[in-house]
Amino acid sequence: MSYEGWILITGALVGITCGIVGAYLVLRRMAMMADAISHTVLLGIVVAFLITSRLDGVHMLIGAVIAGLLTTFLVQWFHSKGVQHDASIGVVFTTLFAIGVILISTSVGNVHLDVKHALMGEIAFIPWNTVSLFGFEIPVATLTLLIVLIIVLTLILALYKEWKLTAFDPALALSLGLPVVFLHYLFMGLVSITTVASFDAVGAIMVVAMLVTPAAAAYLWTERLSVMIGLSASFGAISAIAGYYVALWLNSSISGAMAMMTGVVFLISFVASPTHGLLAKWIRPPEKKKQVPTN
């Protein structure tokens, strides 16, 4: 596999994985939680490094998941005490992210971890850090993303109906005896794993773009959840691949260009969606209110 090929595959895996998870985030109206978790996992990564003195391994995922769940818990707790939900998110994620930045600058700043890398990532370096598997040299980040994608697909398939019901009507799900709180935190743990798997390659900014924007674009094209998930994953992969070539053309940041292309995909969807796009509304006024995806 060529150097360019590994970058394209890694970017596509980020887009697909984040796109699948992001579809549920958008439906749950939790898009800003993606921003929060993508930043606060930095604290989990730094703490895991301080404990183990290593920047790779499963402990990084564990630290990120704990940070993500802590973020979710604190946001929910502050909200239950009367703080507005958006204010709770803002307070928690900025505070935890700031602690992570302080720890980097004071404790681990000289050990291959810095704020710029955390925010922007460096996908161009991915092909140089490899591991041997079945006689092939595979980038560690690519293999990690592939494993996380398998985990995401397995949980989505196993809990599709449960997560769909909790997304649309959590009160009904609770009345039917579903463990709504457990399912919520399990999903937030999945968001955390997805985030940290993408973190080293593309940084916090692109993770937010990939978690939210492809799903928001897919939401404009369909009213079926299964189709929305597929479109969101496809839009994420297309944005990553197109972004790489845009970066080459402009001689700019690869991760930044990939994030920019998610915005381009959303803009195209916002204008050209056959049912909910601006052109469709201009040509034919909508006969009914936009409905959320149902299956």
PDB file of C-alpha atoms in Angstrom:
ATOM      1  CA  MET A   1       0.000   0.000   0.000  1.00  0.00           C
ATOM      2  CA  SER A   2       1.335   3.416  -0.951  1.00  0.00           C
ATOM      3  CA  TYR A   3       1.830   6.367   1.395  1.00  0.00           C
ATOM      4  CA  GLU A   4      -1.135   8.159  -0.195  1.00  0.00           C
ATOM      5  CA  GLY A   5      -3.293   5.057   0.022  1.00  0.00           C
ATOM      6  CA  TRP A   6      -2.860   4.730   3.793  1.00  0.00           C
ATOM      7  CA  ILE A   7      -3.791   8.380   4.320  1.00  0.00           C
ATOM      8  CA  LEU A   8      -6.931   7.975   2.208  1.00  0.00           C
ATOM      9  CA  ILE A   9      -7.943   4.759   3.968  1.00  0.00           C
ATOM     10  CA  THR A  10      -7.336   6.270   7.411  1.00  0.00           C
ATOM     11  CA  GLY A  11      -9.302   9.412   6.569  1.00  0.00           C
ATOM     12  CA  ALA A  12     -12.155   7.342   5.122  1.00  0.00           C
ATOM     13  CA  LEU A  13     -12.270   5.175   8.257  1.00  0.00           C
ATOM     14  CA  VAL A  14     -12.524   8.311  10.395  1.00  0.00           C
ATOM     15  CA  GLY A  15     -15.355   9.598   8.196  1.00  0.00           C
ATOM     16  CA  ILE A  16     -17.280   6.322   8.198  1.00  0.00           C
ATOM     17  CA  THR A  17     -16.960   5.645  11.930  1.00  0.00           C
ATOM     18  CA  CYS A  18     -17.742   9.204  12.994  1.00  0.00           C
ATOM     19  CA  GLY A  19     -20.567   9.387  10.464  1.00  0.00           C
ATOM     20  CA  ILE A  20     -22.305   6.338  11.914  1.00  0.00           C
ATOM     21  CA  VAL A  21     -22.013   7.526  15.508  1.00  0.00           C
ATOM     22  CA  GLY A  22     -22.829  11.117  14.528  1.00  0.00           C
ATOM     23  CA  ALA A  23     -26.203  10.115  13.083  1.00  0.00           C
ATOM     24  CA  TYR A  24     -27.416   9.206  16.572  1.00  0.00           C
ATOM     25  CA  LEU A  25     -25.845  12.319  18.077  1.00  0.00           C
ATOM     26  CA  VAL A  26     -27.756  14.556  15.672  1.00  0.00           C
ATOM     27  CA  LEU A  27     -31.024  12.719  16.286  1.00  0.00           C
ATOM     28  CA  ARG A  28     -30.552  13.023  20.040  1.00  0.00           C
ATOM     29  CA  ARG A  29     -29.895  16.764  19.603  1.00  0.00           C
ATOM     30  CA  MET A  30     -26.516  16.228  21.247  1.00  0.00           C
ATOM     31  CA  ALA A  31     -24.257  17.673  18.560  1.00  0.00           C
ATOM     32  CA  MET A  32     -22.499  19.946  21.057  1.00  0.00           C
ATOM     33  CA  MET A  33     -21.662  16.914  23.197  1.00  0.00           C
ATOM     34  CA  ALA A  34     -19.474  15.781  20.310  1.00  0.00           C
ATOM     35  CA  ASP A  35     -17.541  19.037  20.633  1.00  0.00           C
ATOM     36  CA  ALA A  36     -17.282  18.608  24.384  1.00  0.00           C
ATOM     37  CA  ILE A  37     -16.128  14.983  24.352  1.00  0.00           C
ATOM     38  CA  SER A  38     -13.689  15.529  21.474  1.00  0.00           C
ATOM     39  CA  HIS A  39     -11.902  18.092  23.653  1.00  0.00           C
ATOM     40  CA  THR A  40     -12.184  16.510  27.099  1.00  0.00           C
ATOM     41  CA  VAL A  41     -10.750  13.169  25.942  1.00  0.00           C
ATOM     42  CA  LEU A  42      -7.461  15.078  25.860  1.00  0.00           C
ATOM     43  CA  LEU A  43      -7.517  15.048  29.664  1.00  0.00           C
ATOM     44  CA  GLY A  44      -8.042  11.278  29.674  1.00  0.00           C
ATOM     45  CA  ILE A  45      -5.163  10.793  27.243  1.00  0.00           C
ATOM     46  CA  VAL A  46      -2.808  12.975  29.283  1.00  0.00           C
ATOM     47  CA  VAL A  47      -3.703  11.286  32.573  1.00  0.00           C
ATOM     48  CA  ALA A  48      -3.252   7.854  30.969  1.00  0.00           C
ATOM     49  CA  PHE A  49       0.190   8.941  29.772  1.00  0.00           C
ATOM     50  CA  LEU A  50       1.160  10.260  33.213  1.00  0.00           C
ATOM     51  CA  ILE A  51       0.236   6.898  34.729  1.00  0.00           C
ATOM     52  CA  THR A  52       1.824   4.621  32.111  1.00  0.00           C
ATOM     53  CA  SER A  53       4.436   6.862  30.405  1.00  0.00           C
ATOM     54  CA  ARG A  54       3.267   5.532  27.033  1.00  0.00           C
ATOM     55  CA  LEU A  55       1.414   7.226  24.174  1.00  0.00           C
ATOM     56  CA  ASP A  56      -0.026   4.052  22.676  1.00  0.00           C
ATOM     57  CA  GLY A  57      -1.944   1.039  23.889  1.00  0.00           C
ATOM     58  CA  VAL A  58      -5.404   0.231  25.183  1.00  0.00           C
ATOM     59  CA  HIS A  59      -4.902   2.418  28.268  1.00  0.00           C
ATOM     60  CA  MET A  60      -5.296   5.472  26.032  1.00  0.00           C
ATOM     61  CA  LEU A  61      -8.755   4.276  25.016  1.00  0.00           C
ATOM     62  CA  ILE A  62      -9.616   3.558  28.640  1.00  0.00           C
ATOM     63  CA  GLY A  63      -8.515   7.029  29.717  1.00  0.00           C
ATOM     64  CA  ALA A  64     -10.504   8.634  26.905  1.00  0.00           C
ATOM     65  CA  VAL A  65     -13.646   6.643  27.691  1.00  0.00           C
ATOM     66  CA  ILE A  66     -13.445   7.598  31.362  1.00  0.00           C
ATOM     67  CA  ALA A  67     -12.987  11.268  30.402  1.00  0.00           C
ATOM     68  CA  GLY A  68     -15.940  11.073  28.013  1.00  0.00           C
ATOM     69  CA  LEU A  69     -18.188   9.441  30.591  1.00  0.00           C
ATOM     70  CA  LEU A  70     -17.077  11.981  33.212  1.00  0.00           C
ATOM     71  CA  THR A  71     -17.999  14.771  30.809  1.00  0.00           C
ATOM     72  CA  THR A  72     -21.422  13.248  30.185  1.00  0.00           C
ATOM     73  CA  PHE A  73     -22.054  12.707  33.901  1.00  0.00           C
ATOM     74  CA  LEU A  74     -21.050  16.233  34.896  1.00  0.00           C
ATOM     75  CA  VAL A  75     -23.149  17.805  32.130  1.00  0.00           C
ATOM     76  CA  GLN A  76     -26.193  15.764  33.175  1.00  0.00           C
ATOM     77  CA  TRP A  77     -25.574  16.491  36.866  1.00  0.00           C
ATOM     78  CA  PHE A  78     -25.258  20.248  36.418  1.00  0.00           C
ATOM     79  CA  HIS A  79     -28.355  20.256  34.214  1.00  0.00           C
ATOM     80  CA  SER A  80     -30.319  18.332  36.852  1.00  0.00           C
ATOM     81  CA  LYS A  81     -29.338  21.025  39.381  1.00  0.00           C
ATOM     82  CA  GLY A  82     -30.890  23.778  37.306  1.00  0.00           C
ATOM     83  CA  VAL A  83     -28.042  24.859  35.013  1.00  0.00           C
ATOM     84  CA  GLN A  84     -29.084  25.230  31.368  1.00  0.00           C
ATOM     85  CA  HIS A  85     -27.950  22.300  29.231  1.00  0.00           C
ATOM     86  CA  ASP A  86     -25.843  24.335  26.806  1.00  0.00           C
ATOM     87  CA  ALA A  87     -24.258  26.216  29.698  1.00  0.00           C
ATOM     88  CA  SER A  88     -23.464  22.908  31.413  1.00  0.00           C
ATOM     89  CA  ILE A  89     -21.699  21.659  28.284  1.00  0.00           C
ATOM     90  CA  GLY A  90     -19.718  24.879  27.964  1.00  0.00           C
ATOM     91  CA  VAL A  91     -18.579  24.893  31.582  1.00  0.00           C
ATOM     92  CA  VAL A  92     -17.615  21.216  31.728  1.00  0.00           C
ATOM     93  CA  PHE A  93     -15.784  20.865  28.438  1.00  0.00           C
ATOM     94  CA  THR A  94     -13.815  24.108  28.692  1.00  0.00           C
ATOM     95  CA  THR A  95     -12.749  23.323  32.258  1.00  0.00           C
ATOM     96  CA  LEU A  96     -11.687  19.729  31.608  1.00  0.00           C
ATOM     97  CA  PHE A  97      -9.980  20.664  28.349  1.00  0.00           C
ATOM     98  CA  ALA A  98      -8.121  23.496  30.083  1.00  0.00           C
ATOM     99  CA  ILE A  99      -6.886  21.066  32.744  1.00  0.00           C
ATOM    100  CA  GLY A 100      -5.585  18.799  29.989  1.00  0.00           C
ATOM    101  CA  VAL A 101      -3.807  21.722  28.308  1.00  0.00           C
ATOM    102  CA  ILE A 102      -2.207  22.751  31.618  1.00  0.00           C
ATOM    103  CA  LEU A 103      -1.000  19.204  32.240  1.00  0.00           C
ATOM    104  CA  ILE A 104       0.505  19.062  28.759  1.00  0.00           C
ATOM    105  CA  SER A 105       2.326  22.364  29.160  1.00  0.00           C
ATOM    106  CA  THR A 106       3.662  21.552  32.632  1.00  0.00           C
ATOM    107  CA  SER A 107       4.131  17.794  32.684  1.00  0.00           C
ATOM    108  CA  VAL A 108       4.234  16.193  29.258  1.00  0.00           C
ATOM    109  CA  GLY A 109       4.872  19.060  26.846  1.00  0.00           C
ATOM    110  CA  ASN A 110       8.281  17.750  25.908  1.00  0.00           C
ATOM    111  CA  VAL A 111       7.198  14.164  25.366  1.00  0.00           C
ATOM    112  CA  HIS A 112       5.677  14.137  21.853  1.00  0.00           C
ATOM    113  CA  LEU A 113       2.323  15.559  22.900  1.00  0.00           C
ATOM    114  CA  ASP A 114       1.324  19.152  22.328  1.00  0.00           C
ATOM    115  CA  VAL A 115      -1.815  21.262  22.050  1.00  0.00           C
ATOM    116  CA  LYS A 116      -1.434  21.956  18.316  1.00  0.00           C
ATOM    117  CA  HIS A 117      -1.215  18.237  17.572  1.00  0.00           C
ATOM    118  CA  ALA A 118      -4.215  17.595  19.813  1.00  0.00           C
ATOM    119  CA  LEU A 119      -6.340  20.192  17.999  1.00  0.00           C
ATOM    120  CA  MET A 120      -5.297  19.603  14.382  1.00  0.00           C
ATOM    121  CA  GLY A 121      -3.738  16.139  14.358  1.00  0.00           C
ATOM    122  CA  GLU A 122      -1.237  15.130  11.689  1.00  0.00           C
ATOM    123  CA  ILE A 123      -2.602  12.474   9.394  1.00  0.00           C
ATOM    124  CA  ALA A 124       0.443  12.816   7.115  1.00  0.00           C
ATOM    125  CA  PHE A 125       2.563  11.056   9.761  1.00  0.00           C
ATOM    126  CA  ILE A 126       0.198   8.089  10.104  1.00  0.00           C
ATOM    127  CA  PRO A 127       1.918   5.789   7.536  1.00  0.00           C
ATOM    128  CA  TRP A 128       5.253   5.958   9.401  1.00  0.00           C
ATOM    129  CA  ASN A 129       4.045   4.350  12.649  1.00  0.00           C
ATOM    130  CA  THR A 130       3.276   0.765  11.649  1.00  0.00           C
ATOM    131  CA  VAL A 131       2.742  -2.650  13.146  1.00  0.00           C
ATOM    132  CA  SER A 132       3.286  -6.015  11.481  1.00  0.00           C
ATOM    133  CA  LEU A 133       0.096  -8.037  10.980  1.00  0.00           C
ATOM    134  CA  PHE A 134       0.012 -11.281   8.941  1.00  0.00           C
ATOM    135  CA  GLY A 135       3.195 -10.218   7.225  1.00  0.00           C
ATOM    136  CA  PHE A 136       1.914  -6.768   6.277  1.00  0.00           C
ATOM    137  CA  GLU A 137       2.993  -3.431   7.708  1.00  0.00           C
ATOM    138  CA  ILE A 138      -0.183  -1.574   8.737  1.00  0.00           C
ATOM    139  CA  PRO A 139      -0.277   1.888  10.326  1.00  0.00           C
ATOM    140  CA  VAL A 140      -1.251   1.662  13.990  1.00  0.00           C
ATOM    141  CA  ALA A 141      -3.860   4.413  13.645  1.00  0.00           C
ATOM    142  CA  THR A 142      -5.470   2.666  10.664  1.00  0.00           C
ATOM    143  CA  LEU A 143      -5.648  -0.671  12.485  1.00  0.00           C
ATOM    144  CA  THR A 144      -7.092   1.033  15.581  1.00  0.00           C
ATOM    145  CA  LEU A 145      -9.767   2.768  13.526  1.00  0.00           C
ATOM    146  CA  LEU A 146     -10.655  -0.484  11.790  1.00  0.00           C
ATOM    147  CA  ILE A 147     -11.104  -2.242  15.149  1.00  0.00           C
ATOM    148  CA  VAL A 148     -13.213   0.647  16.465  1.00  0.00           C
ATOM    149  CA  LEU A 149     -15.363   0.574  13.306  1.00  0.00           C
ATOM    150  CA  ILE A 150     -16.032  -3.121  13.897  1.00  0.00           C
ATOM    151  CA  ILE A 151     -17.006  -2.361  17.520  1.00  0.00           C
ATOM    152  CA  VAL A 152     -19.283   0.480  16.394  1.00  0.00           C
ATOM    153  CA  LEU A 153     -21.003  -1.658  13.748  1.00  0.00           C
ATOM    154  CA  THR A 154     -21.442  -4.546  16.194  1.00  0.00           C
ATOM    155  CA  LEU A 155     -23.079  -2.361  18.861  1.00  0.00           C
ATOM    156  CA  ILE A 156     -25.223  -0.484  16.330  1.00  0.00           C
ATOM    157  CA  LEU A 157     -26.548  -3.743  14.887  1.00  0.00           C
ATOM    158  CA  ALA A 158     -27.081  -5.298  18.329  1.00  0.00           C
ATOM    159  CA  LEU A 159     -28.808  -2.257  19.849  1.00  0.00           C
ATOM    160  CA  TYR A 160     -30.352  -0.633  16.777  1.00  0.00           C
ATOM    161  CA  LYS A 161     -33.968  -0.762  17.973  1.00  0.00           C
ATOM    162  CA  GLU A 162     -33.109   0.193  21.557  1.00  0.00           C
ATOM    163  CA  TRP A 163     -31.005   3.224  20.603  1.00  0.00           C
ATOM    164  CA  LYS A 164     -33.578   4.284  18.006  1.00  0.00           C
ATOM    165  CA  LEU A 165     -36.342   4.247  20.615  1.00  0.00           C
ATOM    166  CA  THR A 166     -34.278   6.090  23.221  1.00  0.00           C
ATOM    167  CA  ALA A 167     -33.366   8.695  20.586  1.00  0.00           C
ATOM    168  CA  PHE A 168     -36.980   9.353  19.567  1.00  0.00           C
ATOM    169  CA  ASP A 169     -38.888   8.764  22.811  1.00  0.00           C
ATOM    170  CA  PRO A 170     -36.808   8.067  25.952  1.00  0.00           C
ATOM    171  CA  ALA A 171     -39.925   8.247  28.147  1.00  0.00           C
ATOM    172  CA  LEU A 172     -41.566   5.427  26.171  1.00  0.00           C
ATOM    173  CA  ALA A 173     -38.336   3.434  26.283  1.00  0.00           C
ATOM    174  CA  LEU A 174     -38.242   3.816  30.068  1.00  0.00           C
ATOM    175  CA  SER A 175     -41.881   2.738  30.400  1.00  0.00           C
ATOM    176  CA  LEU A 176     -41.110  -0.377  28.353  1.00  0.00           C
ATOM    177  CA  GLY A 177     -38.411  -1.329  30.838  1.00  0.00           C
ATOM    178  CA  LEU A 178     -35.359  -0.478  28.749  1.00  0.00           C
ATOM    179  CA  PRO A 179     -32.248   0.522  30.735  1.00  0.00           C
ATOM    180  CA  VAL A 180     -32.272   4.066  29.323  1.00  0.00           C
ATOM    181  CA  VAL A 181     -29.492   5.416  31.559  1.00  0.00           C
ATOM    182  CA  PHE A 182     -27.203   2.460  30.819  1.00  0.00           C
ATOM    183  CA  LEU A 183     -27.855   2.756  27.074  1.00  0.00           C
ATOM    184  CA  HIS A 184     -27.111   6.477  27.233  1.00  0.00           C
ATOM    185  CA  TYR A 185     -23.753   6.035  28.937  1.00  0.00           C
ATOM    186  CA  LEU A 186     -22.884   3.073  26.713  1.00  0.00           C
ATOM    187  CA  PHE A 187     -23.461   5.292  23.697  1.00  0.00           C
ATOM    188  CA  MET A 188     -21.373   8.097  25.215  1.00  0.00           C
ATOM    189  CA  GLY A 189     -18.630   5.544  25.791  1.00  0.00           C
ATOM    190  CA  LEU A 190     -18.875   4.625  22.109  1.00  0.00           C
ATOM    191  CA  VAL A 191     -18.546   8.302  21.189  1.00  0.00           C
ATOM    192  CA  SER A 192     -15.454   8.538  23.392  1.00  0.00           C
ATOM    193  CA  ILE A 193     -13.819   5.483  21.813  1.00  0.00           C
ATOM    194  CA  THR A 194     -14.552   6.787  18.325  1.00  0.00           C
ATOM    195  CA  THR A 195     -13.146  10.186  19.253  1.00  0.00           C
ATOM    196  CA  VAL A 196      -9.858   8.963  20.677  1.00  0.00           C
ATOM    197  CA  ALA A 197      -9.341   6.512  17.808  1.00  0.00           C
ATOM    198  CA  SER A 198      -9.586   9.482  15.430  1.00  0.00           C
ATOM    199  CA  PHE A 199      -7.705  11.868  17.705  1.00  0.00           C
ATOM    200  CA  ASP A 200      -4.123  11.009  16.783  1.00  0.00           C
ATOM    201  CA  ALA A 201      -4.829  11.132  13.062  1.00  0.00           C
ATOM    202  CA  VAL A 202      -6.981  14.227  12.673  1.00  0.00           C
ATOM    203  CA  GLY A 203      -7.178  16.032  16.018  1.00  0.00           C
ATOM    204  CA  ALA A 204     -10.156  17.417  17.900  1.00  0.00           C
ATOM    205  CA  ILE A 205     -11.345  19.854  15.236  1.00  0.00           C
ATOM    206  CA  MET A 206     -11.849  17.292  12.470  1.00  0.00           C
ATOM    207  CA  VAL A 207     -13.429  14.823  14.900  1.00  0.00           C
ATOM    208  CA  VAL A 208     -16.128  17.400  15.659  1.00  0.00           C
ATOM    209  CA  ALA A 209     -16.600  18.093  11.946  1.00  0.00           C
ATOM    210  CA  MET A 210     -16.875  14.383  11.126  1.00  0.00           C
ATOM    211  CA  LEU A 211     -19.214  13.592  14.019  1.00  0.00           C
ATOM    212  CA  VAL A 212     -21.690  16.376  13.296  1.00  0.00           C
ATOM    213  CA  THR A 213     -21.591  17.703   9.730  1.00  0.00           C
ATOM    214  CA  PRO A 214     -22.024  14.515   7.619  1.00  0.00           C
ATOM    215  CA  ALA A 215     -24.912  13.443   9.869  1.00  0.00           C
ATOM    216  CA  ALA A 216     -26.523  16.878   9.607  1.00  0.00           C
ATOM    217  CA  ALA A 217     -26.201  16.670   5.812  1.00  0.00           C
ATOM    218  CA  ALA A 218     -27.671  13.152   5.737  1.00  0.00           C
ATOM    219  CA  TYR A 219     -30.600  14.356   7.872  1.00  0.00           C
ATOM    220  CA  LEU A 220     -31.648  16.606   4.976  1.00  0.00           C
ATOM    221  CA  TRP A 221     -31.863  13.751   2.478  1.00  0.00           C
ATOM    222  CA  THR A 222     -33.998  11.147   4.220  1.00  0.00           C
ATOM    223  CA  GLU A 223     -36.590  10.401   6.883  1.00  0.00           C
ATOM    224  CA  ARG A 224     -35.368   6.852   7.534  1.00  0.00           C
ATOM    225  CA  LEU A 225     -32.751   6.232  10.209  1.00  0.00           C
ATOM    226  CA  SER A 226     -31.099   3.307   8.414  1.00  0.00           C
ATOM    227  CA  VAL A 227     -30.665   5.379   5.245  1.00  0.00           C
ATOM    228  CA  MET A 228     -29.456   8.359   7.276  1.00  0.00           C
ATOM    229  CA  ILE A 229     -26.724   6.251   8.892  1.00  0.00           C
ATOM    230  CA  GLY A 230     -25.553   4.977   5.504  1.00  0.00           C
ATOM    231  CA  LEU A 231     -25.563   8.451   3.962  1.00  0.00           C
ATOM    232  CA  SER A 232     -23.758   9.945   6.954  1.00  0.00           C
ATOM    233  CA  ALA A 233     -20.983   7.339   6.729  1.00  0.00           C
ATOM    234  CA  SER A 234     -20.716   7.868   2.954  1.00  0.00           C
ATOM    235  CA  PHE A 235     -20.571  11.659   3.299  1.00  0.00           C
ATOM    236  CA  GLY A 236     -17.822  11.300   5.911  1.00  0.00           C
ATOM    237  CA  ALA A 237     -15.719   9.078   3.647  1.00  0.00           C
ATOM    238  CA  ILE A 238     -16.283  11.309   0.596  1.00  0.00           C
ATOM    239  CA  SER A 239     -15.300  14.404   2.583  1.00  0.00           C
ATOM    240  CA  ALA A 240     -12.086  12.762   3.802  1.00  0.00           C
ATOM    241  CA  ILE A 241     -11.016  11.603   0.344  1.00  0.00           C
ATOM    242  CA  ALA A 242     -11.940  14.874  -1.375  1.00  0.00           C
ATOM    243  CA  GLY A 243     -10.274  16.849   1.423  1.00  0.00           C
ATOM    244  CA  TYR A 244      -6.969  15.070   0.860  1.00  0.00           C
ATOM    245  CA  TYR A 245      -6.813  16.120  -2.789  1.00  0.00           C
ATOM    246  CA  VAL A 246      -7.942  19.648  -1.940  1.00  0.00           C
ATOM    247  CA  ALA A 247      -5.085  19.838   0.580  1.00  0.00           C
ATOM    248  CA  LEU A 248      -2.614  18.726  -2.087  1.00  0.00           C
ATOM    249  CA  TRP A 249      -3.976  21.320  -4.489  1.00  0.00           C
ATOM    250  CA  LEU A 250      -3.828  24.140  -1.933  1.00  0.00           C
ATOM    251  CA  ASN A 251      -0.681  22.831  -0.180  1.00  0.00           C
ATOM    252  CA  SER A 252      -2.499  23.150   3.151  1.00  0.00           C
ATOM    253  CA  SER A 253      -3.399  21.094   6.219  1.00  0.00           C
ATOM    254  CA  ILE A 254      -4.851  17.713   5.238  1.00  0.00           C
ATOM    255  CA  SER A 255      -7.047  17.473   8.340  1.00  0.00           C
ATOM    256  CA  GLY A 256      -8.232  21.037   7.894  1.00  0.00           C
ATOM    257  CA  ALA A 257      -9.145  20.413   4.256  1.00  0.00           C
ATOM    258  CA  MET A 258     -11.042  17.251   5.197  1.00  0.00           C
ATOM    259  CA  ALA A 259     -13.007  19.192   7.816  1.00  0.00           C
ATOM    260  CA  MET A 260     -13.706  21.943   5.275  1.00  0.00           C
ATOM    261  CA  MET A 261     -15.090  19.418   2.796  1.00  0.00           C
ATOM    262  CA  THR A 262     -17.657  18.228   5.328  1.00  0.00           C
ATOM    263  CA  GLY A 263     -18.968  21.788   5.257  1.00  0.00           C
ATOM    264  CA  VAL A 264     -19.040  21.734   1.449  1.00  0.00           C
ATOM    265  CA  VAL A 265     -21.031  18.470   1.502  1.00  0.00           C
ATOM    266  CA  PHE A 266     -23.481  19.993   3.983  1.00  0.00           C
ATOM    267  CA  LEU A 267     -23.862  23.146   1.875  1.00  0.00           C
ATOM    268  CA  ILE A 268     -24.600  21.059  -1.239  1.00  0.00           C
ATOM    269  CA  SER A 269     -27.154  19.038   0.740  1.00  0.00           C
ATOM    270  CA  PHE A 270     -28.710  22.187   2.192  1.00  0.00           C
ATOM    271  CA  VAL A 271     -29.220  23.583  -1.302  1.00  0.00           C
ATOM    272  CA  ALA A 272     -29.855  20.490  -3.442  1.00  0.00           C
ATOM    273  CA  SER A 273     -31.669  17.968  -1.217  1.00  0.00           C
ATOM    274  CA  PRO A 274     -34.693  16.864  -3.305  1.00  0.00           C
ATOM    275  CA  THR A 275     -37.138  17.106  -0.417  1.00  0.00           C
ATOM    276  CA  HIS A 276     -35.713  19.566   2.122  1.00  0.00           C
ATOM    277  CA  GLY A 277     -33.187  21.601   0.140  1.00  0.00           C
ATOM    278  CA  LEU A 278     -33.577  25.276  -0.676  1.00  0.00           C
ATOM    279  CA  LEU A 279     -34.100  24.596  -4.391  1.00  0.00           C
ATOM    280  CA  ALA A 280     -36.818  22.026  -3.697  1.00  0.00           C
ATOM    281  CA  LYS A 281     -38.614  24.431  -1.374  1.00  0.00           C
ATOM    282  CA  TRP A 282     -38.356  27.200  -3.945  1.00  0.00           C
ATOM    283  CA  ILE A 283     -39.618  25.059  -6.826  1.00  0.00           C
ATOM    284  CA  ARG A 284     -42.254  23.208  -4.831  1.00  0.00           C
ATOM    285  CA  PRO A 285     -43.422  24.490  -1.432  1.00  0.00           C
ATOM    286  CA  PRO A 286     -43.316  21.685   1.156  1.00  0.00           C
ATOM    287  CA  GLU A 287     -46.614  19.946   1.781  1.00  0.00           C
ATOM    288  CA  LYS A 288     -45.744  18.784   5.265  1.00  0.00           C
ATOM    289  CA  LYS A 289     -43.370  19.580   8.065  1.00  0.00           C
ATOM    290  CA  LYS A 290     -39.966  17.864   8.057  1.00  0.00           C
ATOM    291  CA  GLN A 291     -40.101  14.650  10.042  1.00  0.00           C
ATOM    292  CA  VAL A 292     -37.210  12.976  11.815  1.00  0.00           C
ATOM    293  CA  PRO A 293     -35.938   9.636  10.437  1.00  0.00           C
ATOM    294  CA  THR A 294     -38.080   6.763  11.643  1.00  0.00           C
ATOM    295  CA  ASN A 295     -36.399   3.508  10.729  1.00  0.00           C
TER     296      ASN A 295
END
